[in-house]
CSV table of C-alpha atoms in Angstrom, one decimal:
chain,number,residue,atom,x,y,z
U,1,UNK,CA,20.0,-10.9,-7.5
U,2,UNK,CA,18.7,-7.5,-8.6
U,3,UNK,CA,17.0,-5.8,-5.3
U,4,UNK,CA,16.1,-2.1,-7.5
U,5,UNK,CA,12.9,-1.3,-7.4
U,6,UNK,CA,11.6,-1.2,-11.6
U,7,UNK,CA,9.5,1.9,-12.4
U,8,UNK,CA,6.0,1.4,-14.6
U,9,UNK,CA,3.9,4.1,-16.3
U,10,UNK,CA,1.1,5.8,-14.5
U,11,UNK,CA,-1.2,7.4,-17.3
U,12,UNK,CA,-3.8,10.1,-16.4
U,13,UNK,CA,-6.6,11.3,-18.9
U,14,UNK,CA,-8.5,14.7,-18.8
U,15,UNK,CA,-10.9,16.6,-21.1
U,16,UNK,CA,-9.5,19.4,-23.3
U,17,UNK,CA,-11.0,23.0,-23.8
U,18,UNK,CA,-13.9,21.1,-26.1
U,19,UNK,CA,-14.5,18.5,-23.5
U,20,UNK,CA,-12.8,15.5,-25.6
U,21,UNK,CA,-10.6,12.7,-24.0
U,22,UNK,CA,-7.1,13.0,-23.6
U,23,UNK,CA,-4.0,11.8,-21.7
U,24,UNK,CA,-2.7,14.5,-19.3
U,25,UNK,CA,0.0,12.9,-18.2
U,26,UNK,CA,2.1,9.6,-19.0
U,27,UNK,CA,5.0,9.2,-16.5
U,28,UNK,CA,6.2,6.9,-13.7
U,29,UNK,CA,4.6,8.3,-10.4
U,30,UNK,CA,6.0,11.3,-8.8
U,31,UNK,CA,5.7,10.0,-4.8
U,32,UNK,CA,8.1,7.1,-4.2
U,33,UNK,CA,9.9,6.1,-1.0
U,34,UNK,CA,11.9,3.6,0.5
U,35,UNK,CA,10.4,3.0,4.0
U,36,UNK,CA,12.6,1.3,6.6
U,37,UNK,CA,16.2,1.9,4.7
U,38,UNK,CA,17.9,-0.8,2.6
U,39,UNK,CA,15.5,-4.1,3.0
U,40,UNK,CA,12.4,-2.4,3.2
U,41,UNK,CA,9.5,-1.9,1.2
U,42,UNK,CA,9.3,0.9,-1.8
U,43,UNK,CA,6.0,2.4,-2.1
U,44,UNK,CA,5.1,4.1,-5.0
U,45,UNK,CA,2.0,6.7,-4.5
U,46,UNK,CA,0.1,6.3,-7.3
U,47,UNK,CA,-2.8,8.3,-7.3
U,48,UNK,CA,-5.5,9.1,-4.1
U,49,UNK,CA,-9.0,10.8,-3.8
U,50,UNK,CA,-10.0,13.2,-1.1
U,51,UNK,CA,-13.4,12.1,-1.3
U,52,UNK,CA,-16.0,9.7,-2.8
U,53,UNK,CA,-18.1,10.2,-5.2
U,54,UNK,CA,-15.1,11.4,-6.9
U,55,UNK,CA,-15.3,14.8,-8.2
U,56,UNK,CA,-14.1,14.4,-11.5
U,57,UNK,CA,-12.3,17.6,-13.4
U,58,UNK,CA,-11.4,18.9,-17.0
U,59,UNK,CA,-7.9,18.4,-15.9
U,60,UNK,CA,-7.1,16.4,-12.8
U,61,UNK,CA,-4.1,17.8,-10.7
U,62,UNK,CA,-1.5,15.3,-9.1
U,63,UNK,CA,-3.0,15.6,-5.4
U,64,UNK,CA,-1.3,17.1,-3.3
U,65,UNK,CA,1.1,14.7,-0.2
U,66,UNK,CA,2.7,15.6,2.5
U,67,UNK,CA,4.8,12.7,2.8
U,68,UNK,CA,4.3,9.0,2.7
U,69,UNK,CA,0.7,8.4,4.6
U,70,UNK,CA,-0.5,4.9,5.2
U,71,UNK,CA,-4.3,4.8,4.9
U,72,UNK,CA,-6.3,7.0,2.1
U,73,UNK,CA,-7.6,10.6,3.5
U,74,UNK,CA,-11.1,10.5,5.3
U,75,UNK,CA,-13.4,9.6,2.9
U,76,UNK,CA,-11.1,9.1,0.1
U,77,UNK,CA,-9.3,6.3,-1.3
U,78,UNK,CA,-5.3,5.9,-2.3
U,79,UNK,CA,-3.9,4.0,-5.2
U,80,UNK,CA,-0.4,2.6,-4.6
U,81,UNK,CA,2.1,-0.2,-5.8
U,82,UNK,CA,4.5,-1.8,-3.0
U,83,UNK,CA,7.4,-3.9,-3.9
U,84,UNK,CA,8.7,-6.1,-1.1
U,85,UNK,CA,11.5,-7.4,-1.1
U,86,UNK,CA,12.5,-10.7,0.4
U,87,UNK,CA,11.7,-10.7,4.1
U,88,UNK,CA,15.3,-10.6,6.2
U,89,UNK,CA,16.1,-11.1,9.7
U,90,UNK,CA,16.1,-7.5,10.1
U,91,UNK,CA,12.6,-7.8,10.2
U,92,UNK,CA,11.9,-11.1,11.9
U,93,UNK,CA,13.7,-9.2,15.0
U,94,UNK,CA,11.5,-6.2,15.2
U,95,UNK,CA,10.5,-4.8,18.8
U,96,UNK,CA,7.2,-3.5,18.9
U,97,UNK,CA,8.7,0.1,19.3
U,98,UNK,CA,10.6,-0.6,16.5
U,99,UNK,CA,7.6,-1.5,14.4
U,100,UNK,CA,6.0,1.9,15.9
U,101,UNK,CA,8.8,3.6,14.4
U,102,UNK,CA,8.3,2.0,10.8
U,103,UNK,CA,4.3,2.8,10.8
U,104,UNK,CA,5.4,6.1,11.9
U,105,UNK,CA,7.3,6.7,8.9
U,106,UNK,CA,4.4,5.6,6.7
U,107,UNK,CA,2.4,8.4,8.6
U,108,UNK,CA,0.4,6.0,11.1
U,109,UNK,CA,2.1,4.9,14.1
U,110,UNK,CA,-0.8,3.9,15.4
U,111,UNK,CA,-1.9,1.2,13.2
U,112,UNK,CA,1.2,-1.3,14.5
U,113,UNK,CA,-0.7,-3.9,16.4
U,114,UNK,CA,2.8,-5.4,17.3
U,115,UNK,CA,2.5,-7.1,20.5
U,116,UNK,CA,4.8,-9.8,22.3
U,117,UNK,CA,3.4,-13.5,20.8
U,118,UNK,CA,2.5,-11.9,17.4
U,119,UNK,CA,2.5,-13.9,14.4
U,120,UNK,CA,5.0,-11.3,12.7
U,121,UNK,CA,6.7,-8.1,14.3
U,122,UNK,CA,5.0,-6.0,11.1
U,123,UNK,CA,1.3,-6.6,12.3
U,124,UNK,CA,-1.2,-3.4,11.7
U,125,UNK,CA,-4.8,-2.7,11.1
U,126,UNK,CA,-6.7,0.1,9.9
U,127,UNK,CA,-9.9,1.4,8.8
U,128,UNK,CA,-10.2,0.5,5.3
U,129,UNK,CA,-11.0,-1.9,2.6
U,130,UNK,CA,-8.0,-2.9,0.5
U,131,UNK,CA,-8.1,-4.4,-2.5
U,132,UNK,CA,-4.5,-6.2,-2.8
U,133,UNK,CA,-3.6,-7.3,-6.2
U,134,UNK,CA,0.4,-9.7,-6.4
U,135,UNK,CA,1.3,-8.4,-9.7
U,136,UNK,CA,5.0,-9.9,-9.6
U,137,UNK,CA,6.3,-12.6,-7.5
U,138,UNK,CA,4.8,-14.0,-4.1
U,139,UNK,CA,4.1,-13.1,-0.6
U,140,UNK,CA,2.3,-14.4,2.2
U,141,UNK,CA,-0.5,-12.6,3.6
U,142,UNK,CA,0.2,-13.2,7.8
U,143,UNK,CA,-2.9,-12.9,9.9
U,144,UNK,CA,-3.9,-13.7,13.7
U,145,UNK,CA,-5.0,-17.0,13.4
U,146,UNK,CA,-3.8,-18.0,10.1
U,147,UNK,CA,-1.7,-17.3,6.6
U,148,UNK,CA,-1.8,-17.9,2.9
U,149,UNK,CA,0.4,-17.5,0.1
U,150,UNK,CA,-0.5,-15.6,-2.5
U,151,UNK,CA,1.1,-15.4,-6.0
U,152,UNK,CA,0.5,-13.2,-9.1
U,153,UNK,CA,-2.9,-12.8,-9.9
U,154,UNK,CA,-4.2,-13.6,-7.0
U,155,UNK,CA,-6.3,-10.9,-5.2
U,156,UNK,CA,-7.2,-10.5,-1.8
U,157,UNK,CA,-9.5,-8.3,-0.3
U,158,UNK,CA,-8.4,-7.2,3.2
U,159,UNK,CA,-11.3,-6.1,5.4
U,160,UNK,CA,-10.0,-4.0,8.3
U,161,UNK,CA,-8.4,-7.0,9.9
U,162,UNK,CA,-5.3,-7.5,11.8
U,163,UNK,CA,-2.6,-8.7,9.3
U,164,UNK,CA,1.5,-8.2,7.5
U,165,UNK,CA,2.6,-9.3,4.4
U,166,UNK,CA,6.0,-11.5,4.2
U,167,UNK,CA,7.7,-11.9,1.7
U,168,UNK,CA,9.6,-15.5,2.3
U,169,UNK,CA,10.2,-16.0,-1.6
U,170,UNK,CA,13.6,-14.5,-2.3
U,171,UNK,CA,12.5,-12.9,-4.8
U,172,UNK,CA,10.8,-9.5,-5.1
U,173,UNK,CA,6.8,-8.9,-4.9
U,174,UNK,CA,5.1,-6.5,-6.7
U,175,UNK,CA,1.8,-5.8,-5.0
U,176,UNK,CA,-1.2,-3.0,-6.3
U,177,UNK,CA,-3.2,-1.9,-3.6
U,178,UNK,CA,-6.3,0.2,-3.9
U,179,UNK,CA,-7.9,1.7,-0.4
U,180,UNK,CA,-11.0,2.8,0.7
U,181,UNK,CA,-11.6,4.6,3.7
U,182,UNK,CA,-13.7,2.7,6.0
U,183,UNK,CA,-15.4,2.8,9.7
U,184,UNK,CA,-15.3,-0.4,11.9
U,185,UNK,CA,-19.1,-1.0,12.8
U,186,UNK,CA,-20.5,-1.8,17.0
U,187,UNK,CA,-17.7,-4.0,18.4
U,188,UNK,CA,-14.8,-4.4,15.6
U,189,UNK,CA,-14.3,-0.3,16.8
């Protein structure tokens, strides 16, 4: 079974000198990492914003990273495509420091919500609303008090909630996720 992450076209359009549409770049994305070492998720950075409404340019320039960085920049939002690959007992054994450690390498240590009696070791919230789009494959959206599977095509829009994704397939999952900074109102803070 072939575990390789597969690589996809990321096209970016601009205006020329005269204002017409055109394509600035057409490559796979620049930003990709595998986060956790062999068994663990590759993200691919696709795109973010550092604000909304979007400032559009001429000619848009890659935005700049400093590393892999979980949640979209204040304000912003963050384009990315995860493959998962089956789920291992790696993962199933997770401490919560070890979780810590794996949020901290995606840049937020503190959105592991991993706690003793969890529903999955992976658990994590933040302040955003994700659009998550299974592209490829299958995976199953784990939260407190319940879990679905979802399959390609299916959408699901994550609303700040406590939550992992595992993949209990066998097979890889190919997942597009687009997030918008957010603010928890009164008493989900």
């Amino acid at each position: 079974m072939n575990q390789q992450p597969t690589s996809f076209r990321r096209i970016v359009t601009g205006h020329d000198a005269d204002g017409k549409a055109i394509i600035i770049s057409d490559a796979p994305p620049v930003h990709t990492q595998l986060v956790g070492g062999p068994g663990g998720p590759t993200f691919f950075e696709v795109w973010h914003t550092l604000e909304t409404p979007v400032i559009i340019q001429a000619y848009s320039e890659e935005p700049a990273e400093n590393g892999l960085v979980l949640p979209p920049p204040k304000n912003g939002t963050r384009m990315r495509i995860i493959e998962f690959p089956p789920e291992g007992e790696e993962i199933r054994k997770l401490t919560g420091t070890d979780a810590a450690s794996k949020f901290s390498a995606m840049g937020d240590e503190k959105a592991s919500t991993a706690a003793e009696g969890a529903p999955h070791p992976l658990m994590h919230r933040t302040q955003t609303l994700d659009y998550g789009i299974v592209l490829a494959g299958e995976i199953t959206l784990v939260l407190d008090r319940t879990e679905s599977i979802i399959k390609a095509g299916d959408i699901v829009i994550q609303c700040g909630t406590n939550h992992a994704w595992a993949n209990r397939s066998g097979k890889i999952c190919r997942m597009a996720f687009i997030l918008i900074a957010g603010q928890y109102a009164g008493d989900l803070a």
